[in-house]
Amino acid sequence: MSNPTSQQPLAFSDFMHVVQNAPLVSIDLIIENQAGEILLGFRRNEPAGGFWFVPGGRVLKNECLDDAFRRLTQAEIGIALPRSAGEWLGVYEHFYDTNAGRLDGFGTHYVVLAYRLRLNDDQLQLPLGEQHDQYRWQQPADVLTDASVHYHSRAYFESNT
């Protein structure tokens, strides 16, 4: 059920104040295609800029998880899906030395809700731009050994091999 209160993103300076002083809640999408490969996007921005990473994003203030999941799947893979379409993988914590503003003196802390989605490649309409420069599909065993994949994304496959 949607919360009637607006879910407007914060002004960047306000957002950076939150990043400096509180953890963020996010949803990561571990997307597997019909060949068993995992979707990775090359991150443009911090934290984790310059690495391959699974799609995902932040939950907004006053946004219920079902609405966040639908919004994030639409924004990240071009298809709005209900949270029930995902397989719950668990809660992860991501700690970074960097932040979205590339400001000195503090990093970023995420509490991540991870979900696996099994989708056909042709269902996706992958956006290029703000988050990712490019995408690729990679076998989970290769994700584990590829240093260009961020270690937080590799962690999703450590117990699944």
Tab-separated table of N, CA and C in Angstrom:
chain	number	residue	atom	x	y	z
A	1	MET	N	0.839	-1.181	0.000
A	1	MET	CA	0.000	0.000	0.000
A	1	MET	C	0.880	1.240	0.000
A	2	SER	N	0.600	2.140	-0.877
A	2	SER	CA	1.404	3.353	-1.008
A	2	SER	C	1.113	4.318	0.125
A	3	ASN	N	2.152	4.985	0.572
A	3	ASN	CA	2.012	6.041	1.554
A	3	ASN	C	1.660	7.317	0.799
A	4	PRO	N	0.638	8.035	1.218
A	4	PRO	CA	0.236	9.229	0.480
A	4	PRO	C	1.226	10.381	0.573
A	5	THR	N	2.172	10.308	1.509
A	5	THR	CA	3.145	11.369	1.657
A	5	THR	C	4.120	11.339	0.493
A	6	SER	N	4.491	12.484	-0.007
A	6	SER	CA	5.391	12.583	-1.146
A	6	SER	C	6.725	11.903	-0.867
A	7	GLN	N	7.293	11.295	-1.904
A	7	GLN	CA	8.586	10.639	-1.811
A	7	GLN	C	9.599	11.385	-2.664
A	8	GLN	N	9.692	12.680	-2.486
A	8	GLN	CA	10.615	13.502	-3.261
A	8	GLN	C	12.048	13.267	-2.782
A	9	PRO	N	12.969	13.162	-3.739
A	9	PRO	CA	14.380	13.060	-3.335
A	9	PRO	C	14.811	14.323	-2.586
A	10	LEU	N	15.742	14.151	-1.689
A	10	LEU	CA	16.284	15.278	-0.926
A	10	LEU	C	17.144	16.164	-1.813
A	11	ALA	N	17.252	17.409	-1.431
A	11	ALA	CA	18.259	18.284	-2.040
A	11	ALA	C	19.619	17.627	-1.783
A	12	PHE	N	20.567	17.775	-2.717
A	12	PHE	CA	21.836	17.061	-2.604
A	12	PHE	C	22.563	17.371	-1.295
A	13	SER	N	22.556	18.612	-0.864
A	13	SER	CA	23.249	18.954	0.393
A	13	SER	C	22.587	18.256	1.579
A	14	ASP	N	21.269	18.156	1.579
A	14	ASP	CA	20.559	17.436	2.645
A	14	ASP	C	20.871	15.943	2.586
A	15	PHE	N	20.915	15.404	1.362
A	15	PHE	CA	21.243	13.994	1.194
A	15	PHE	C	22.645	13.697	1.731
A	16	MET	N	23.605	14.566	1.440
A	16	MET	CA	24.962	14.343	1.923
A	16	MET	C	25.027	14.416	3.450
A	17	HIS	N	24.193	15.239	4.060
A	17	HIS	CA	24.111	15.293	5.528
A	17	HIS	C	23.623	13.940	6.060
A	18	VAL	N	22.632	13.347	5.403
A	18	VAL	CA	22.139	12.027	5.810
A	18	VAL	C	23.243	10.985	5.635
A	19	VAL	N	23.915	10.982	4.488
A	19	VAL	CA	24.987	10.013	4.227
A	19	VAL	C	26.062	10.106	5.309
A	20	GLN	N	26.376	11.313	5.735
A	20	GLN	CA	27.408	11.505	6.745
A	20	GLN	C	26.961	11.007	8.116
A	21	ASN	N	25.636	11.024	8.383
A	21	ASN	CA	25.163	10.784	9.748
A	21	ASN	C	24.267	9.571	9.954
A	22	ALA	N	23.908	8.868	8.889
A	22	ALA	CA	22.981	7.743	9.050
A	22	ALA	C	23.193	6.719	7.945
A	23	PRO	N	22.784	5.470	8.206
A	23	PRO	CA	22.825	4.478	7.130
A	23	PRO	C	21.688	4.722	6.137
A	24	LEU	N	21.892	4.268	4.915
A	24	LEU	CA	20.872	4.321	3.876
A	24	LEU	C	20.312	2.919	3.682
A	25	VAL	N	19.057	2.828	3.305
A	25	VAL	CA	18.434	1.541	2.990
A	25	VAL	C	18.332	1.434	1.481
A	26	SER	N	18.737	0.289	0.945
A	26	SER	CA	18.673	0.100	-0.498
A	26	SER	C	18.213	-1.310	-0.835
A	27	ILE	N	17.885	-1.483	-2.107
A	27	ILE	CA	17.512	-2.788	-2.648
A	27	ILE	C	18.488	-3.106	-3.773
A	28	ASP	N	19.126	-4.278	-3.699
A	28	ASP	CA	19.974	-4.747	-4.787
A	28	ASP	C	19.235	-5.854	-5.528
A	29	LEU	N	19.387	-5.848	-6.846
A	29	LEU	CA	18.709	-6.780	-7.731
A	29	LEU	C	19.736	-7.702	-8.369
A	30	ILE	N	19.724	-8.952	-7.973
A	30	ILE	CA	20.607	-9.942	-8.552
A	30	ILE	C	19.797	-10.610	-9.656
A	31	ILE	N	20.076	-10.213	-10.894
A	31	ILE	CA	19.256	-10.616	-12.028
A	31	ILE	C	19.966	-11.709	-12.807
A	32	GLU	N	19.269	-12.843	-12.936
A	32	GLU	CA	19.809	-14.005	-13.625
A	32	GLU	C	19.008	-14.225	-14.909
A	33	ASN	N	19.719	-14.430	-16.020
A	33	ASN	CA	19.030	-14.691	-17.285
A	33	ASN	C	18.829	-16.194	-17.484
A	34	GLN	N	18.248	-16.577	-18.616
A	34	GLN	CA	17.933	-17.973	-18.902
A	34	GLN	C	19.182	-18.843	-19.023
A	35	ALA	N	20.349	-18.246	-19.254
A	35	ALA	CA	21.604	-18.993	-19.332
A	35	ALA	C	22.307	-19.091	-17.970
A	36	GLY	N	21.669	-18.548	-16.912
A	36	GLY	CA	22.276	-18.590	-15.584
A	36	GLY	C	23.307	-17.506	-15.343
A	37	GLU	N	23.402	-16.540	-16.263
A	37	GLU	CA	24.350	-15.437	-16.128
A	37	GLU	C	23.729	-14.314	-15.291
A	38	ILE	N	24.605	-13.513	-14.694
A	38	ILE	CA	24.200	-12.418	-13.816
A	38	ILE	C	24.419	-11.088	-14.524
A	39	LEU	N	23.449	-10.191	-14.396
A	39	LEU	CA	23.551	-8.862	-14.989
A	39	LEU	C	24.382	-7.949	-14.100
A	40	LEU	N	25.361	-7.282	-14.716
A	40	LEU	CA	26.193	-6.302	-14.020
A	40	LEU	C	26.207	-5.012	-14.828
A	41	GLY	N	26.201	-3.893	-14.126
A	41	GLY	CA	26.348	-2.594	-14.767
A	41	GLY	C	27.645	-1.950	-14.313
A	42	PHE	N	28.286	-1.203	-15.220
A	42	PHE	CA	29.519	-0.512	-14.865
A	42	PHE	C	29.160	0.822	-14.221
A	43	ARG	N	29.491	0.967	-12.932
A	43	ARG	CA	29.079	2.129	-12.132
A	43	ARG	C	29.831	3.384	-12.540
A	44	ARG	N	29.070	4.443	-12.727
A	44	ARG	CA	29.638	5.753	-13.054
A	44	ARG	C	29.939	6.573	-11.802
A	45	ASN	N	29.106	6.444	-10.783
A	45	ASN	CA	29.205	7.349	-9.643
A	45	ASN	C	29.585	6.608	-8.364
A	46	GLU	N	29.959	7.368	-7.376
A	46	GLU	CA	30.339	6.820	-6.075
A	46	GLU	C	29.089	6.608	-5.217
A	47	PRO	N	29.171	5.728	-4.252
A	47	PRO	CA	30.290	4.838	-4.008
A	47	PRO	C	30.312	3.693	-5.025
A	48	ALA	N	31.408	3.037	-5.144
A	48	ALA	CA	31.621	1.899	-6.043
A	48	ALA	C	31.777	2.310	-7.498
A	49	GLY	N	32.051	3.585	-7.753
A	49	GLY	CA	32.303	4.035	-9.119
A	49	GLY	C	33.515	3.331	-9.709
A	50	GLY	N	33.425	2.997	-10.992
A	50	GLY	CA	34.534	2.345	-11.673
A	50	GLY	C	34.558	0.840	-11.518
A	51	PHE	N	33.506	0.267	-10.941
A	51	PHE	CA	33.401	-1.185	-10.779
A	51	PHE	C	32.119	-1.686	-11.441
A	52	TRP	N	32.107	-2.969	-11.753
A	52	TRP	CA	30.876	-3.645	-12.165
A	52	TRP	C	30.085	-3.961	-10.911
A	53	PHE	N	28.778	-3.737	-10.977
A	53	PHE	CA	27.932	-3.869	-9.792
A	53	PHE	C	26.552	-4.341	-10.221
A	54	VAL	N	25.854	-5.051	-9.341
A	54	VAL	CA	24.470	-5.438	-9.643
A	54	VAL	C	23.594	-4.183	-9.621
A	55	PRO	N	22.493	-4.168	-10.371
A	55	PRO	CA	21.571	-3.028	-10.327
A	55	PRO	C	20.924	-2.901	-8.949
A	56	GLY	N	20.430	-1.715	-8.663
A	56	GLY	CA	19.733	-1.478	-7.407
A	56	GLY	C	19.655	0.002	-7.116
A	57	GLY	N	19.172	0.332	-5.922
A	57	GLY	CA	19.074	1.731	-5.553
A	57	GLY	C	18.468	1.914	-4.180
A	58	ARG	N	18.404	3.178	-3.770
A	58	ARG	CA	17.935	3.542	-2.442
A	58	ARG	C	16.415	3.523	-2.327
A	59	VAL	N	15.967	3.225	-1.124
A	59	VAL	CA	14.571	3.387	-0.751
A	59	VAL	C	14.411	4.830	-0.290
A	60	LEU	N	13.385	5.501	-0.777
A	60	LEU	CA	13.158	6.904	-0.426
A	60	LEU	C	12.359	7.028	0.867
A	61	LYS	N	12.500	8.143	1.543
A	61	LYS	CA	11.716	8.447	2.745
A	61	LYS	C	10.236	8.349	2.397
A	62	ASN	N	9.466	7.689	3.243
A	62	ASN	CA	8.014	7.499	3.099
A	62	ASN	C	7.630	6.613	1.919
A	63	GLU	N	8.569	5.864	1.397
A	63	GLU	CA	8.277	4.949	0.296
A	63	GLU	C	8.240	3.520	0.847
A	64	CYS	N	7.110	2.844	0.721
A	64	CYS	CA	7.049	1.465	1.194
A	64	CYS	C	7.915	0.593	0.286
A	65	LEU	N	8.358	-0.551	0.806
A	65	LEU	CA	9.279	-1.410	0.069
A	65	LEU	C	8.685	-1.910	-1.239
A	66	ASP	N	7.395	-2.206	-1.266
A	66	ASP	CA	6.774	-2.655	-2.514
A	66	ASP	C	6.863	-1.583	-3.593
A	67	ASP	N	6.602	-0.328	-3.220
A	67	ASP	CA	6.702	0.774	-4.186
A	67	ASP	C	8.149	1.010	-4.605
A	68	ALA	N	9.073	0.901	-3.657
A	68	ALA	CA	10.491	1.079	-3.979
A	68	ALA	C	10.953	0.009	-4.958
A	69	PHE	N	10.544	-1.222	-4.738
A	69	PHE	CA	10.940	-2.316	-5.624
A	69	PHE	C	10.423	-2.060	-7.039
A	70	ARG	N	9.172	-1.679	-7.139
A	70	ARG	CA	8.574	-1.406	-8.453
A	70	ARG	C	9.295	-0.238	-9.148
A	71	ARG	N	9.561	0.842	-8.399
A	71	ARG	CA	10.248	1.998	-8.962
A	71	ARG	C	11.662	1.638	-9.398
A	72	LEU	N	12.380	0.903	-8.558
A	72	LEU	CA	13.772	0.569	-8.862
A	72	LEU	C	13.901	-0.412	-10.015
A	73	THR	N	13.012	-1.391	-10.112
A	73	THR	CA	13.089	-2.292	-11.256
A	73	THR	C	12.795	-1.525	-12.549
A	74	GLN	N	11.851	-0.598	-12.497
A	74	GLN	CA	11.571	0.212	-13.682
A	74	GLN	C	12.788	1.068	-14.056
A	75	ALA	N	13.374	1.724	-13.071
A	75	ALA	CA	14.504	2.626	-13.332
A	75	ALA	C	15.775	1.878	-13.717
A	76	GLU	N	16.022	0.730	-13.112
A	76	GLU	CA	17.291	0.037	-13.294
A	76	GLU	C	17.297	-0.967	-14.446
A	77	ILE	N	16.140	-1.598	-14.724
A	77	ILE	CA	16.120	-2.616	-15.785
A	77	ILE	C	15.004	-2.389	-16.802
A	78	GLY	N	14.230	-1.324	-16.630
A	78	GLY	CA	13.240	-0.961	-17.634
A	78	GLY	C	11.950	-1.746	-17.590
A	79	ILE	N	11.705	-2.461	-16.499
A	79	ILE	CA	10.467	-3.223	-16.358
A	79	ILE	C	10.039	-3.175	-14.891
A	80	ALA	N	8.864	-2.607	-14.637
A	80	ALA	CA	8.361	-2.488	-13.271
A	80	ALA	C	7.835	-3.846	-12.814
A	81	LEU	N	8.394	-4.349	-11.732
A	81	LEU	CA	8.003	-5.654	-11.209
A	81	LEU	C	7.579	-5.543	-9.751
A	82	PRO	N	6.647	-6.384	-9.321
A	82	PRO	CA	6.289	-6.403	-7.902
A	82	PRO	C	7.387	-7.087	-7.093
A	83	ARG	N	7.485	-6.736	-5.839
A	83	ARG	CA	8.499	-7.350	-4.970
A	83	ARG	C	8.314	-8.861	-4.896
A	84	SER	N	7.080	-9.333	-5.034
A	84	SER	CA	6.809	-10.773	-4.993
A	84	SER	C	7.473	-11.523	-6.149
A	85	ALA	N	7.900	-10.820	-7.200
A	85	ALA	CA	8.605	-11.450	-8.322
A	85	ALA	C	10.034	-11.828	-7.944
A	86	GLY	N	10.540	-11.232	-6.878
A	86	GLY	CA	11.911	-11.487	-6.462
A	86	GLY	C	12.002	-12.578	-5.413
A	87	GLU	N	13.129	-13.270	-5.405
A	87	GLU	CA	13.436	-14.256	-4.377
A	87	GLU	C	14.292	-13.568	-3.319
A	88	TRP	N	13.817	-13.559	-2.089
A	88	TRP	CA	14.511	-12.905	-0.982
A	88	TRP	C	15.841	-13.605	-0.712
A	89	LEU	N	16.942	-12.842	-0.709
A	89	LEU	CA	18.269	-13.389	-0.428
A	89	LEU	C	18.795	-12.996	0.942
A	90	GLY	N	18.252	-11.916	1.515
A	90	GLY	CA	18.682	-11.524	2.842
A	90	GLY	C	19.123	-10.076	2.929
A	91	VAL	N	19.597	-9.728	4.129
A	91	VAL	CA	20.073	-8.373	4.424
A	91	VAL	C	21.589	-8.383	4.416
A	92	TYR	N	22.159	-7.397	3.757
A	92	TYR	CA	23.609	-7.232	3.676
A	92	TYR	C	23.949	-5.821	4.149
A	93	GLU	N	25.185	-5.643	4.617
A	93	GLU	CA	25.670	-4.307	4.949
A	93	GLU	C	26.826	-3.970	4.024
A	94	HIS	N	26.766	-2.779	3.466
A	94	HIS	CA	27.845	-2.294	2.606
A	94	HIS	C	28.439	-1.044	3.237
A	95	PHE	N	29.729	-1.081	3.463
A	95	PHE	CA	30.459	0.065	3.987
A	95	PHE	C	31.445	0.524	2.919
A	96	TYR	N	31.439	1.793	2.638
A	96	TYR	CA	32.322	2.381	1.628
A	96	TYR	C	33.118	3.520	2.258
A	97	ASP	N	34.325	3.727	1.757
A	97	ASP	CA	35.150	4.858	2.193
A	97	ASP	C	34.756	6.139	1.474
A	98	THR	N	33.987	6.030	0.393
A	98	THR	CA	33.612	7.174	-0.438
A	98	THR	C	32.129	7.496	-0.288
A	99	ASN	N	31.727	8.594	-0.904
A	99	ASN	CA	30.321	8.996	-0.879
A	99	ASN	C	29.960	9.627	-2.222
A	100	ALA	N	28.674	9.794	-2.466
A	100	ALA	CA	28.178	10.293	-3.755
A	100	ALA	C	28.711	11.677	-4.100
A	101	GLY	N	29.011	12.486	-3.099
A	101	GLY	CA	29.531	13.829	-3.340
A	101	GLY	C	31.037	13.889	-3.482
A	102	ARG	N	31.684	12.738	-3.287
A	102	ARG	CA	33.149	12.663	-3.315
A	102	ARG	C	33.770	13.657	-2.332
A	103	LEU	N	33.085	13.808	-1.194
A	103	LEU	CA	33.558	14.710	-0.146
A	103	LEU	C	34.498	13.958	0.787
A	104	ASP	N	35.486	14.654	1.296
A	104	ASP	CA	36.448	14.059	2.218
A	104	ASP	C	35.835	13.918	3.609
A	105	GLY	N	36.321	12.934	4.356
A	105	GLY	CA	36.011	12.838	5.772
A	105	GLY	C	34.924	11.856	6.155
A	106	PHE	N	34.189	11.293	5.202
A	106	PHE	CA	33.174	10.303	5.567
A	106	PHE	C	32.838	9.418	4.380
A	107	GLY	N	32.409	8.226	4.729
A	107	GLY	CA	32.014	7.246	3.723
A	107	GLY	C	30.509	7.060	3.721
A	108	THR	N	30.089	5.928	3.188
A	108	THR	CA	28.670	5.614	3.045
A	108	THR	C	28.395	4.248	3.655
A	109	HIS	N	27.288	4.142	4.355
A	109	HIS	CA	26.852	2.889	4.963
A	109	HIS	C	25.467	2.563	4.415
A	110	TYR	N	25.347	1.399	3.780
A	110	TYR	CA	24.057	0.930	3.265
A	110	TYR	C	23.614	-0.313	4.020
A	111	VAL	N	22.340	-0.395	4.331
A	111	VAL	CA	21.685	-1.622	4.738
A	111	VAL	C	20.925	-2.075	3.493
A	112	VAL	N	21.339	-3.219	2.942
A	112	VAL	CA	20.869	-3.643	1.622
A	112	VAL	C	19.931	-4.848	1.743
A	113	LEU	N	18.788	-4.726	1.093
A	113	LEU	CA	17.829	-5.821	0.977
A	113	LEU	C	18.041	-6.436	-0.408
A	114	ALA	N	18.484	-7.685	-0.448
A	114	ALA	CA	18.869	-8.307	-1.710
A	114	ALA	C	17.791	-9.276	-2.198
A	115	TYR	N	17.499	-9.163	-3.499
A	115	TYR	CA	16.508	-10.020	-4.154
A	115	TYR	C	17.068	-10.558	-5.459
A	116	ARG	N	16.785	-11.828	-5.751
A	116	ARG	CA	17.142	-12.422	-7.038
A	116	ARG	C	15.906	-12.412	-7.928
A	117	LEU	N	16.130	-12.038	-9.188
A	117	LEU	CA	15.097	-12.085	-10.216
A	117	LEU	C	15.607	-12.960	-11.346
A	118	ARG	N	14.775	-13.843	-11.836
A	118	ARG	CA	15.123	-14.661	-13.008
A	118	ARG	C	14.290	-14.145	-14.175
A	119	LEU	N	14.977	-13.557	-15.170
A	119	LEU	CA	14.314	-12.907	-16.291
A	119	LEU	C	15.010	-13.264	-17.593
A	120	ASN	N	14.275	-13.221	-18.676
A	120	ASN	CA	14.866	-13.378	-20.005
A	120	ASN	C	15.490	-12.055	-20.420
A	121	ASP	N	16.606	-12.140	-21.130
A	121	ASP	CA	17.312	-10.936	-21.588
A	121	ASP	C	16.373	-9.984	-22.316
A	122	ASP	N	15.485	-10.540	-23.154
A	122	ASP	CA	14.635	-9.692	-23.989
A	122	ASP	C	13.537	-8.980	-23.215
A	123	GLN	N	13.364	-9.292	-21.928
A	123	GLN	CA	12.392	-8.579	-21.090
A	123	GLN	C	12.935	-7.225	-20.621
A	124	LEU	N	14.251	-7.047	-20.675
A	124	LEU	CA	14.900	-5.891	-20.082
A	124	LEU	C	15.090	-4.767	-21.097
A	125	GLN	N	14.972	-3.543	-20.603
A	125	GLN	CA	15.287	-2.345	-21.383
A	125	GLN	C	16.260	-1.540	-20.537
A	126	LEU	N	17.529	-1.885	-20.651
A	126	LEU	CA	18.554	-1.359	-19.750
A	126	LEU	C	18.911	0.084	-20.087
A	127	PRO	N	18.731	0.973	-19.114
A	127	PRO	CA	19.041	2.389	-19.353
A	127	PRO	C	20.530	2.682	-19.190
A	128	LEU	N	21.045	3.521	-20.059
A	128	LEU	CA	22.408	4.014	-19.917
A	128	LEU	C	22.328	5.448	-19.437
A	129	GLY	N	23.248	5.841	-18.591
A	129	GLY	CA	23.208	7.226	-18.150
A	129	GLY	C	23.735	7.440	-16.768
A	130	GLU	N	22.860	7.847	-15.871
A	130	GLU	CA	23.271	8.313	-14.551
A	130	GLU	C	24.028	7.261	-13.745
A	131	GLN	N	23.544	6.029	-13.727
A	131	GLN	CA	24.160	5.001	-12.884
A	131	GLN	C	25.206	4.160	-13.606
A	132	HIS	N	24.890	3.705	-14.824
A	132	HIS	CA	25.746	2.743	-15.511
A	132	HIS	C	26.079	3.200	-16.930
A	133	ASP	N	27.348	3.005	-17.323
A	133	ASP	CA	27.816	3.298	-18.688
A	133	ASP	C	27.513	2.147	-19.643
A	134	GLN	N	27.556	0.934	-19.118
A	134	GLN	CA	27.406	-0.271	-19.932
A	134	GLN	C	26.976	-1.426	-19.043
A	135	TYR	N	26.555	-2.510	-19.684
A	135	TYR	CA	26.103	-3.706	-18.967
A	135	TYR	C	26.785	-4.922	-19.565
A	136	ARG	N	26.817	-5.987	-18.788
A	136	ARG	CA	27.277	-7.279	-19.294
A	136	ARG	C	26.641	-8.389	-18.466
A	137	TRP	N	26.617	-9.573	-19.058
A	137	TRP	CA	26.162	-10.782	-18.378
A	137	TRP	C	27.394	-11.615	-18.064
A	138	GLN	N	27.424	-12.185	-16.847
A	138	GLN	CA	28.600	-12.945	-16.435
A	138	GLN	C	28.166	-14.133	-15.589
A	139	GLN	N	28.833	-15.263	-15.778
A	139	GLN	CA	28.556	-16.446	-14.974
A	139	GLN	C	28.922	-16.176	-13.511
A	140	PRO	N	28.116	-16.673	-12.562
A	140	PRO	CA	28.408	-16.435	-11.138
A	140	PRO	C	29.817	-16.850	-10.716
A	141	ALA	N	30.313	-17.968	-11.220
A	141	ALA	CA	31.672	-18.402	-10.854
A	141	ALA	C	32.711	-17.385	-11.313
A	142	ASP	N	32.472	-16.760	-12.461
A	142	ASP	CA	33.391	-15.744	-12.969
A	142	ASP	C	33.263	-14.437	-12.186
A	143	VAL	N	32.047	-14.122	-11.733
A	143	VAL	CA	31.842	-12.930	-10.905
A	143	VAL	C	32.723	-13.019	-9.659
A	144	LEU	N	32.775	-14.200	-9.069
A	144	LEU	CA	33.543	-14.398	-7.836
A	144	LEU	C	35.033	-14.119	-7.991
A	145	THR	N	35.577	-14.351	-9.170
A	145	THR	CA	37.023	-14.224	-9.357
A	145	THR	C	37.425	-12.973	-10.128
A	146	ASP	N	36.474	-12.147	-10.498
A	146	ASP	CA	36.740	-10.971	-11.331
A	146	ASP	C	36.932	-9.740	-10.441
A	147	ALA	N	38.150	-9.238	-10.370
A	147	ALA	CA	38.463	-8.079	-9.520
A	147	ALA	C	37.791	-6.797	-10.006
A	148	SER	N	37.307	-6.776	-11.250
A	148	SER	CA	36.606	-5.583	-11.734
A	148	SER	C	35.161	-5.533	-11.243
A	149	VAL	N	34.676	-6.635	-10.660
A	149	VAL	CA	33.357	-6.670	-10.020
A	149	VAL	C	33.563	-6.267	-8.567
A	150	HIS	N	32.799	-5.292	-8.099
A	150	HIS	CA	32.967	-4.806	-6.728
A	150	HIS	C	32.750	-5.943	-5.736
A	151	TYR	N	33.544	-5.966	-4.665
A	151	TYR	CA	33.469	-7.056	-3.695
A	151	TYR	C	32.096	-7.170	-3.042
A	152	HIS	N	31.340	-6.067	-2.934
A	152	HIS	CA	29.985	-6.187	-2.385
A	152	HIS	C	29.066	-6.952	-3.337
A	153	SER	N	29.264	-6.839	-4.623
A	153	SER	CA	28.478	-7.631	-5.566
A	153	SER	C	28.966	-9.088	-5.595
A	154	ARG	N	30.268	-9.297	-5.472
A	154	ARG	CA	30.786	-10.673	-5.433
A	154	ARG	C	30.235	-11.429	-4.226
A	155	ALA	N	29.993	-10.720	-3.128
A	155	ALA	CA	29.524	-11.361	-1.891
A	155	ALA	C	28.199	-12.105	-2.074
A	156	TYR	N	27.368	-11.667	-3.019
A	156	TYR	CA	26.091	-12.342	-3.238
A	156	TYR	C	26.255	-13.761	-3.747
A	157	PHE	N	27.435	-14.116	-4.247
A	157	PHE	CA	27.659	-15.425	-4.856
A	157	PHE	C	28.581	-16.316	-4.053
A	158	GLU	N	29.108	-15.818	-2.952
A	158	GLU	CA	30.069	-16.590	-2.168
A	158	GLU	C	29.479	-17.862	-1.601
A	159	SER	N	28.258	-17.859	-1.161
A	159	SER	CA	27.660	-19.064	-0.584
A	159	SER	C	26.800	-19.819	-1.600
A	160	ASN	N	26.746	-19.313	-2.850
A	160	ASN	CA	25.864	-19.932	-3.855
A	160	ASN	C	26.638	-20.692	-4.919
A	161	THR	N	27.909	-20.978	-4.700
A	161	THR	CA	28.688	-21.679	-5.730
A	161	THR	C	28.847	-23.140	-5.366
